[in-house]
């Protein structure tokens, strides 16, 4: 993987508008900038984009929350890289919501497509699957990455500090040994499959063996069954012949049975015909007897018929008469009705006139009472009119009075409202005055506090200047003490040197000076001796002086410290008190303002009270009320008088109606007096006509004529009734006569038919007796039929049993034949399966070997063993360059066990010119060099790995432990390995390293826009 470009948004210290970092601009570069300015953040961005992993707080499950720039909600990192000739792009985003559950993350993976000259998505259905795809493409996880090529800040020892087991895992990852694990899995699956197949084949062989062992038995059973079948076939043939004979007999009898049934039918037919015939003969004889009886009554019937005819004649004449009379009577009744109607009309007219007359008389009687009171009613009516007029005038006056009264009370309400408002204002003012007075009275108290505050300010100033003085004195003391200590060290050094020289001089017997090699005689030696003794004394005295002064200075400093602390305490107390009083000035000012306000309020109170007392409010309303009252008084309306008038009007009201009735009555009386004589005249005339019967004269004449005609006809009603009664009785004689005539005609015919039927009867009886004889004969012959049927039935059953046995035998024979055939086939299968089994056995063994070969202890262990010398060599080349060939490492992959044998491990042994020591026993700087060398060696191994997956090296800080010389060597070492990597990025805050590389990316963090980078060449 070779980085191409990186874009960040709101990532750690990076803000919104950060231009992309273009990695193509350099091969080896230094990323510099002060601490905390966002250098490591760039590496975090790369690992977060690729694996969603980066620095995180220890409690966090996922780092995203902590990586999001404080104060923003959307974070985005876009990272482009090259891998084996393809260009890929990863875009990872994170969006923070109000609740952690609402946070949203997204991941996109894309590959550059030459054809469309754009990126096309490789993103999967879920972020997890997309991540799997990225890992598969990189063939590397975060852990391996930061253990090799990405040397993160403070994690250079990531690999070295791991347990041997973990180290081995990482090495396996770097060597991409998982592919062998995949092969192991595959081999295991194949082996398992071969084992399963083998078990299946084995089971099959077992069951074949079992089957084949029955072959001989199947053959024997087949032969037995063939023999039995022959026997059965013979038995069936015999039985079949016997059955055939019986069936023939049965057929003959069946024919006879049919004939018998025919005879029986004929017999039945004849019997029923005979029965009908006998019935007919009997009826015929009866009829002949009835005809004879009629013929015997002949004379009586003839007599009756003659009488009937006479009576019928008479009846017809009487009928005619009766009809004529009914016709005349109807005419008479019609005329009588006309006469009656005329009379009724006259009577009705008379009645109407009577009732009219009575009505007039009644009306006259009714009016009489009213007419008698004529004078009284007319007077009453006149009084009523006058009263009504006065009342209506008074009603108007009262309406005006009401209107005035309403207006007056409205004006009064207005006055009341004004007064209430004024009173409320006065009360509010009273309350406010009371409140403010309490507040204003606090003024002296607050003024005292203000004075105290000013005093404390002055006090603070004094204390502060005193503190400054003490501090100054303390600093002087400290400086003096430091000077003294330096002098002491210097003097001590001179003293030590002098002593050494003095000792040398003393111990030496040689003739030359051991110090300057000049010749030494006794005198010179004595002089030197004295000189040194003097010098030693002076120096010792000086040291003693120095000690005394140091003690004094220290004592003074301690004193100053105590005093300083006391003063500080005092200042704090004063400060606290002053703080308490800080508000006093403000409070006092407020009190003064309150006093002014109080005076204003009091004046306002006095003004309002006066207005209330003098009623100096709502002036217009007062005036209006007075005017209205005057108008009201002027109207002089008396309510009681008005009420009395109303009562009087009520009492007189009835005269209004009575007056109208009186007028109407007078009118009516006049009309009646003209009509009444006319009516009386008319009644008298109608009564005359009625009494003299002078109406419907014509009709009366007609009625008389009709009465005479009816009498002239002379119709005998009684005689007519008697004939009518007798006639129905004689009517039967007519039918009797018809029957008699019929009997005379039919008697001969009847007798002839009877004779014929009796002849037929005799013939049929003879035929019946012949059929009966034949029937009996057939019945005798059919007596043997049941036995034959029985025999036939038994025969059939026996035959069926035999056939069933035969069918079963055939079926069984088929089964055994099939089984025998199957045994032959199985024998062949057995041979083939045995070959399969051998093949499976070989596969199981083969795949077992492959599992071992590809496994951890096989090729994987071998490859690790193989890689270790490379790592060792590579690390040692760098290490010797960094330590001038002093330090070496060895990596042991096997450990001898005390119990004998070896154990797989991965131990790192470090040795220098002093010998081999534990990693922990080396200094920070030394350890860094070892870690660095091993990590570079691992990174180179990874870079060389098949497929050149990771050709990038990043080193984030860690050089702080190195001195100037070591730093130079490190830079040199990095430059020499640069050929092995496509990109190298060295991150450091050290000024000295800044210019050691051809390209520098300078990172600066600004408070407002966040971190920014700039490429400097
Ligand atoms: N969530 C955050 N939002 C903004 N700034 C952050 C956030 N987390 C860490 N930082 C700051 O981002 C900076 C990261 O700096 P880093 O890259 O580690 O510095 P250096 O340049 O020393 O490697 C630090 O100043 C750190 O305090
Ligand atoms: Mg850093």
Tab-separated table of N, CA, C and O in Angstrom, residues 147-235:
chain	number	residue	atom	x	y	z
A	147	UNK	N	2.326	-2.891	14.072
A	147	UNK	CA	3.454	-3.625	14.613
A	147	UNK	C	4.633	-3.639	13.648
A	147	UNK	O	5.680	-4.176	13.949
A	148	UNK	N	4.422	-3.120	12.455
A	148	UNK	CA	5.515	-3.157	11.493
A	148	UNK	C	5.749	-1.764	10.922
A	148	UNK	O	6.495	-0.969	11.506
A	149	UNK	N	5.066	-1.444	9.851
A	149	UNK	CA	5.425	-0.271	9.076
A	149	UNK	C	4.973	1.047	9.684
A	149	UNK	O	5.516	2.090	9.376
A	150	UNK	N	3.972	1.003	10.547
A	150	UNK	CA	3.471	2.232	11.156
A	150	UNK	C	3.973	2.287	12.583
A	150	UNK	O	3.398	1.670	13.467
A	151	UNK	N	5.027	3.007	12.795
A	151	UNK	CA	5.578	3.051	14.149
A	151	UNK	C	4.926	4.239	14.838
A	151	UNK	O	5.347	5.386	14.680
A	152	UNK	N	3.838	3.959	15.584
A	152	UNK	CA	3.052	5.039	16.180
A	152	UNK	C	3.780	5.642	17.367
A	152	UNK	O	4.629	4.990	17.984
A	153	UNK	N	3.338	6.875	17.666
A	153	UNK	CA	4.000	7.606	18.742
A	153	UNK	C	3.930	6.818	20.042
A	153	UNK	O	2.834	6.396	20.449
A	154	UNK	N	5.057	6.618	20.693
A	154	UNK	CA	5.103	5.915	21.968
A	154	UNK	C	4.869	4.432	21.848
A	154	UNK	O	4.705	3.740	22.845
A	155	UNK	N	4.827	3.876	20.628
A	155	UNK	CA	4.532	2.457	20.501
A	155	UNK	C	5.600	1.755	19.663
A	155	UNK	O	5.334	0.751	19.023
A	156	UNK	N	6.837	2.323	19.735
A	156	UNK	CA	7.919	1.733	18.973
A	156	UNK	C	8.227	0.335	19.521
A	156	UNK	O	8.619	-0.567	18.796
A	157	UNK	N	7.958	0.142	20.841
A	157	UNK	CA	8.248	-1.153	21.453
A	157	UNK	C	7.074	-2.119	21.368
A	157	UNK	O	7.053	-3.144	22.013
A	158	UNK	N	6.066	-1.752	20.580
A	158	UNK	CA	4.855	-2.577	20.420
A	158	UNK	C	5.200	-4.057	20.198
A	158	UNK	O	4.646	-4.943	20.813
A	159	UNK	N	6.181	-4.313	19.334
A	159	UNK	CA	6.540	-5.691	18.984
A	159	UNK	C	7.393	-6.316	20.089
A	159	UNK	O	7.117	-7.406	20.583
A	160	UNK	N	8.413	-5.574	20.513
A	160	UNK	CA	9.368	-6.105	21.479
A	160	UNK	C	8.690	-6.478	22.789
A	160	UNK	O	9.041	-7.467	23.429
A	161	UNK	N	7.710	-5.639	23.202
A	161	UNK	CA	7.058	-5.852	24.499
A	161	UNK	C	6.047	-6.989	24.474
A	161	UNK	O	5.536	-7.372	25.510
A	162	UNK	N	5.731	-7.504	23.311
A	162	UNK	CA	4.697	-8.552	23.211
A	162	UNK	C	5.221	-9.861	23.777
A	162	UNK	O	6.437	-10.089	23.855
A	163	UNK	N	4.324	-10.802	24.102
A	163	UNK	CA	4.751	-12.139	24.537
A	163	UNK	C	5.286	-12.857	23.292
A	163	UNK	O	4.887	-12.527	22.162
A	164	UNK	N	6.150	-13.851	23.481
A	164	UNK	CA	6.688	-14.591	22.335
A	164	UNK	C	5.572	-15.125	21.440
A	164	UNK	O	5.669	-15.067	20.221
A	165	UNK	N	4.518	-15.590	22.092
A	165	UNK	CA	3.422	-16.171	21.316
A	165	UNK	C	2.798	-15.124	20.386
A	165	UNK	O	2.597	-15.356	19.197
A	166	UNK	N	2.530	-13.935	20.973
A	166	UNK	CA	1.929	-12.844	20.198
A	166	UNK	C	2.860	-12.429	19.058
A	166	UNK	O	2.438	-12.173	17.937
A	167	UNK	N	4.161	-12.358	19.395
A	167	UNK	CA	5.156	-11.958	18.387
A	167	UNK	C	5.101	-12.909	17.194
A	167	UNK	O	5.168	-12.505	16.048
A	168	UNK	N	4.952	-14.188	17.540
A	168	UNK	CA	4.935	-15.196	16.462
A	168	UNK	C	3.707	-14.991	15.567
A	168	UNK	O	3.792	-15.088	14.339
A	169	UNK	N	2.628	-14.646	16.220
A	169	UNK	CA	1.392	-14.408	15.443
A	169	UNK	C	1.588	-13.268	14.458
A	169	UNK	O	1.190	-13.344	13.299
A	170	UNK	N	2.201	-12.186	14.966
A	170	UNK	CA	2.409	-11.016	14.110
A	170	UNK	C	3.347	-11.360	12.953
A	170	UNK	O	3.088	-11.001	11.791
A	171	UNK	N	4.389	-12.104	13.274
A	171	UNK	CA	5.324	-12.512	12.234
A	171	UNK	C	4.601	-13.347	11.173
A	171	UNK	O	4.803	-13.159	9.968
A	172	UNK	N	3.743	-14.221	11.669
A	172	UNK	CA	2.981	-15.059	10.738
A	172	UNK	C	2.132	-14.178	9.832
A	172	UNK	O	2.027	-14.406	8.629
A	173	UNK	N	1.533	-13.132	10.418
A	173	UNK	CA	0.718	-12.206	9.633
A	173	UNK	C	1.558	-11.496	8.588
A	173	UNK	O	1.140	-11.345	7.444
A	174	UNK	N	2.731	-11.015	9.032
A	174	UNK	CA	3.590	-10.281	8.105
A	174	UNK	C	3.980	-11.193	6.944
A	174	UNK	O	4.033	-10.774	5.786
A	175	UNK	N	4.239	-12.468	7.264
A	175	UNK	CA	4.623	-13.417	6.211
A	175	UNK	C	3.402	-13.932	5.451
A	175	UNK	O	3.528	-14.793	4.590
A	176	UNK	N	2.250	-13.413	5.834
A	176	UNK	CA	0.993	-13.796	5.160
A	176	UNK	C	0.774	-15.306	5.248
A	176	UNK	O	0.448	-15.964	4.264
A	177	UNK	N	0.998	-15.841	6.467
A	177	UNK	CA	0.876	-17.296	6.605
A	177	UNK	C	-0.569	-17.762	6.712
A	177	UNK	O	-0.820	-18.960	6.697
A	178	UNK	N	-1.503	-16.768	6.819
A	178	UNK	CA	-2.908	-17.204	6.910
A	178	UNK	C	-3.284	-18.034	5.701
A	178	UNK	O	-4.148	-18.892	5.779
A	179	UNK	N	-2.637	-17.741	4.554
A	179	UNK	CA	-3.000	-18.505	3.355
A	179	UNK	C	-2.774	-19.988	3.596
A	179	UNK	O	-3.494	-20.836	3.067
A	180	UNK	N	-1.749	-20.332	4.448
A	180	UNK	CA	-1.533	-21.757	4.729
A	180	UNK	C	-2.621	-22.288	5.648
A	180	UNK	O	-3.031	-23.436	5.541
A	181	UNK	N	-3.072	-21.387	6.568
A	181	UNK	CA	-4.199	-21.809	7.415
A	181	UNK	C	-5.391	-22.147	6.538
A	181	UNK	O	-6.098	-23.119	6.789
A	182	UNK	N	-5.603	-21.328	5.509
A	182	UNK	CA	-6.702	-21.606	4.584
A	182	UNK	C	-6.497	-22.983	3.940
A	182	UNK	O	-7.436	-23.781	3.820
A	183	UNK	N	-5.221	-23.247	3.553
A	183	UNK	CA	-4.944	-24.547	2.916
A	183	UNK	C	-5.181	-25.697	3.903
A	183	UNK	O	-5.722	-26.746	3.538
A	184	UNK	N	-4.775	-25.455	5.168
A	184	UNK	CA	-5.005	-26.494	6.181
A	184	UNK	C	-6.500	-26.792	6.279
A	184	UNK	O	-6.928	-27.950	6.267
A	185	UNK	N	-7.270	-25.698	6.341
A	185	UNK	CA	-8.720	-25.872	6.443
A	185	UNK	C	-9.243	-26.687	5.281
A	185	UNK	O	-10.054	-27.605	5.437
A	186	UNK	N	-8.738	-26.334	4.084
A	186	UNK	CA	-9.188	-27.009	2.858
A	186	UNK	C	-8.820	-28.493	2.921
A	186	UNK	O	-9.660	-29.374	2.652
A	187	UNK	N	-7.562	-28.764	3.316
A	187	UNK	CA	-7.110	-30.162	3.388
A	187	UNK	C	-7.951	-30.928	4.410
A	187	UNK	O	-8.361	-32.064	4.177
A	188	UNK	N	-8.226	-30.230	5.546
A	188	UNK	CA	-9.041	-30.879	6.587
A	188	UNK	C	-10.413	-31.229	6.044
A	188	UNK	O	-10.965	-32.292	6.306
A	189	UNK	N	-10.979	-30.258	5.276
A	189	UNK	CA	-12.310	-30.508	4.730
A	189	UNK	C	-12.275	-31.695	3.774
A	189	UNK	O	-13.134	-32.575	3.825
A	190	UNK	N	-11.237	-31.751	2.925
A	190	UNK	CA	-11.115	-32.869	1.978
A	190	UNK	C	-10.940	-34.194	2.728
A	190	UNK	O	-11.559	-35.200	2.379
A	191	UNK	N	-10.098	-34.149	3.779
A	191	UNK	CA	-9.867	-35.376	4.536
A	191	UNK	C	-11.171	-35.851	5.175
A	191	UNK	O	-11.511	-37.032	5.129
A	192	UNK	N	-11.893	-34.859	5.736
A	192	UNK	CA	-13.154	-35.220	6.380
A	192	UNK	C	-14.097	-35.841	5.355
A	192	UNK	O	-14.753	-36.857	5.626
A	193	UNK	N	-14.122	-35.233	4.162
A	193	UNK	CA	-14.991	-35.751	3.103
A	193	UNK	C	-14.590	-37.186	2.766
A	193	UNK	O	-15.434	-38.080	2.650
A	194	UNK	N	-13.252	-37.426	2.635
A	194	UNK	CA	-12.764	-38.767	2.286
A	194	UNK	C	-13.165	-39.759	3.366
A	194	UNK	O	-13.607	-40.893	3.065
A	195	UNK	N	-13.063	-39.306	4.639
A	195	UNK	CA	-13.441	-40.195	5.746
A	195	UNK	C	-14.918	-40.553	5.672
A	195	UNK	O	-15.313	-41.709	5.845
A	196	UNK	N	-15.725	-39.515	5.425
A	196	UNK	CA	-17.165	-39.751	5.326
A	196	UNK	C	-17.458	-40.727	4.186
A	196	UNK	O	-18.202	-41.708	4.349
A	197	UNK	N	-16.821	-40.478	3.029
A	197	UNK	CA	-17.038	-41.358	1.874
A	197	UNK	C	-16.653	-42.787	2.238
A	197	UNK	O	-17.364	-43.750	1.907
A	198	UNK	N	-15.528	-42.904	2.927
A	198	UNK	CA	-15.027	-44.235	3.273
A	198	UNK	C	-16.042	-44.968	4.142
A	198	UNK	O	-16.344	-46.147	3.918
A	199	UNK	N	-16.571	-44.220	5.130
A	199	UNK	CA	-17.548	-44.859	6.024
A	199	UNK	C	-18.769	-45.314	5.223
A	199	UNK	O	-19.299	-46.424	5.440
A	200	UNK	N	-19.185	-44.474	4.283
A	200	UNK	CA	-20.361	-44.821	3.477
A	200	UNK	C	-20.078	-46.099	2.664
A	200	UNK	O	-20.866	-47.049	2.660
A	201	UNK	N	-18.905	-46.133	2.018
A	201	UNK	CA	-18.546	-47.291	1.179
A	201	UNK	C	-18.483	-48.558	2.039
A	201	UNK	O	-18.996	-49.632	1.675
A	202	UNK	N	-17.908	-48.374	3.235
A	202	UNK	CA	-17.759	-49.533	4.117
A	202	UNK	C	-19.123	-50.094	4.503
A	202	UNK	O	-19.367	-51.303	4.434
A	203	UNK	N	-20.000	-49.177	4.870
A	203	UNK	CA	-21.342	-49.629	5.256
A	203	UNK	C	-22.011	-50.354	4.096
A	203	UNK	O	-22.665	-51.399	4.280
A	204	UNK	N	-21.805	-49.818	2.915
A	204	UNK	CA	-22.410	-50.422	1.725
A	204	UNK	C	-21.859	-51.837	1.506
A	204	UNK	O	-22.602	-52.782	1.268
A	205	UNK	N	-20.557	-51.958	1.639
A	205	UNK	CA	-19.923	-53.272	1.432
A	205	UNK	C	-20.488	-54.294	2.429
A	205	UNK	O	-20.767	-55.447	2.070
A	206	UNK	N	-20.668	-53.828	3.670
A	206	UNK	CA	-21.227	-54.701	4.716
A	206	UNK	C	-22.576	-55.249	4.270
A	206	UNK	O	-22.838	-56.455	4.308
A	207	UNK	N	-23.438	-54.317	3.823
A	207	UNK	CA	-24.795	-54.746	3.483
A	207	UNK	C	-24.800	-55.629	2.239
A	207	UNK	O	-25.576	-56.584	2.149
A	208	UNK	N	-23.888	-55.386	1.280
A	208	UNK	CA	-23.802	-56.234	0.080
A	208	UNK	C	-23.422	-57.659	0.492
A	208	UNK	O	-24.047	-58.640	0.069
A	209	UNK	N	-22.457	-57.732	1.385
A	209	UNK	CA	-21.971	-59.050	1.824
A	209	UNK	C	-23.141	-59.847	2.384
A	209	UNK	O	-23.337	-61.023	2.063
A	210	UNK	N	-23.925	-59.177	3.206
A	210	UNK	CA	-25.065	-59.814	3.851
A	210	UNK	C	-26.029	-60.389	2.804
A	210	UNK	O	-26.444	-61.539	2.878
A	211	UNK	N	-26.325	-59.578	1.819
A	211	UNK	CA	-27.267	-59.959	0.769
A	211	UNK	C	-26.756	-61.151	-0.032
A	211	UNK	O	-27.443	-62.157	-0.218
A	212	UNK	N	-25.522	-61.026	-0.481
A	212	UNK	CA	-24.944	-62.034	-1.383
A	212	UNK	C	-24.912	-63.408	-0.713
A	212	UNK	O	-25.059	-64.444	-1.371
A	213	UNK	N	-24.809	-63.403	0.625
A	213	UNK	CA	-24.711	-64.700	1.319
A	213	UNK	C	-25.978	-65.542	1.143
A	213	UNK	O	-25.984	-66.743	1.370
A	214	UNK	N	-27.121	-64.935	0.737
A	214	UNK	CA	-28.377	-65.692	0.579
A	214	UNK	C	-28.581	-66.249	-0.827
A	214	UNK	O	-29.604	-66.840	-1.118
A	215	UNK	N	-27.622	-66.135	-1.711
A	215	UNK	CA	-27.812	-66.457	-3.134
A	215	UNK	C	-28.291	-67.898	-3.340
A	215	UNK	O	-29.295	-68.139	-4.027
A	216	UNK	N	-27.630	-68.896	-2.686
A	216	UNK	CA	-27.961	-70.317	-2.887
A	216	UNK	C	-29.392	-70.597	-2.447
A	216	UNK	O	-30.172	-71.281	-3.130
A	217	UNK	N	-29.733	-70.007	-1.314
A	217	UNK	CA	-31.085	-70.223	-0.767
A	217	UNK	C	-32.139	-69.732	-1.753
A	217	UNK	O	-33.133	-70.407	-2.010
A	218	UNK	N	-31.877	-68.530	-2.339
A	218	UNK	CA	-32.824	-67.978	-3.290
A	218	UNK	C	-33.006	-68.935	-4.480
A	218	UNK	O	-34.117	-69.186	-4.944
A	219	UNK	N	-31.967	-69.567	-4.930
A	219	UNK	CA	-32.021	-70.455	-6.094
A	219	UNK	C	-32.885	-71.686	-5.771
A	219	UNK	O	-33.762	-72.072	-6.540
A	220	UNK	N	-32.633	-72.258	-4.554
A	220	UNK	CA	-33.394	-73.446	-4.141
A	220	UNK	C	-34.880	-73.132	-4.059
A	220	UNK	O	-35.722	-73.861	-4.583
A	221	UNK	N	-35.211	-72.015	-3.440
A	221	UNK	CA	-36.622	-71.640	-3.292
A	221	UNK	C	-37.278	-71.498	-4.674
A	221	UNK	O	-38.416	-71.918	-4.883
A	222	UNK	N	-36.570	-70.982	-5.632
A	222	UNK	CA	-37.094	-70.789	-6.989
A	222	UNK	C	-37.463	-72.137	-7.600
A	222	UNK	O	-38.562	-72.329	-8.125
A	223	UNK	N	-36.589	-73.130	-7.466
A	223	UNK	CA	-36.857	-74.457	-8.034
A	223	UNK	C	-38.075	-75.104	-7.383
A	223	UNK	O	-38.960	-75.637	-8.054
A	224	UNK	N	-38.137	-75.053	-6.054
A	224	UNK	CA	-39.272	-75.625	-5.318
A	224	UNK	C	-40.578	-75.058	-5.844
A	224	UNK	O	-41.539	-75.766	-6.092
A	225	UNK	N	-40.611	-73.808	-6.011
A	225	UNK	CA	-41.835	-73.142	-6.443
A	225	UNK	C	-42.219	-73.554	-7.865
A	225	UNK	O	-43.411	-73.733	-8.165
A	226	UNK	N	-41.260	-73.758	-8.745
A	226	UNK	CA	-41.553	-74.182	-10.115
A	226	UNK	C	-42.270	-75.543	-10.092
A	226	UNK	O	-43.301	-75.746	-10.768
A	227	UNK	N	-41.785	-76.467	-9.252
A	227	UNK	CA	-42.392	-77.807	-9.141
A	227	UNK	C	-43.826	-77.733	-8.642
A	227	UNK	O	-44.743	-78.294	-9.198
A	228	UNK	N	-44.008	-76.958	-7.593
A	228	UNK	CA	-45.341	-76.803	-6.997
A	228	UNK	C	-46.310	-76.247	-8.041
A	228	UNK	O	-47.470	-76.669	-8.076
A	229	UNK	N	-45.878	-75.384	-8.857
A	229	UNK	CA	-46.729	-74.770	-9.878
A	229	UNK	C	-47.223	-75.819	-10.869
A	229	UNK	O	-48.402	-75.818	-11.242
A	230	UNK	N	-46.380	-76.761	-11.252
A	230	UNK	CA	-46.789	-77.846	-12.164
A	230	UNK	C	-47.936	-78.629	-11.551
A	230	UNK	O	-48.967	-78.877	-12.196
A	231	UNK	N	-47.788	-79.018	-10.288
A	231	UNK	CA	-48.831	-79.790	-9.582
A	231	UNK	C	-50.140	-79.034	-9.609
A	231	UNK	O	-51.196	-79.578	-9.932
A	232	UNK	N	-50.078	-77.815	-9.247
A	232	UNK	CA	-51.291	-76.988	-9.167
A	232	UNK	C	-51.990	-76.908	-10.523
A	232	UNK	O	-53.214	-77.003	-10.604
A	233	UNK	N	-51.256	-76.772	-11.585
A	233	UNK	CA	-51.837	-76.689	-12.920
A	233	UNK	C	-52.674	-77.936	-13.224
A	233	UNK	O	-53.795	-77.847	-13.727
A	234	UNK	N	-52.182	-79.167	-12.866
A	234	UNK	CA	-52.920	-80.412	-13.095
A	234	UNK	C	-54.228	-80.435	-12.318
A	234	UNK	O	-55.296	-80.697	-12.860
A	235	UNK	N	-54.126	-80.103	-11.021
A	235	UNK	CA	-55.329	-80.117	-10.165
A	235	UNK	C	-56.388	-79.194	-10.744
A	235	UNK	O	-57.556	-79.518	-10.806
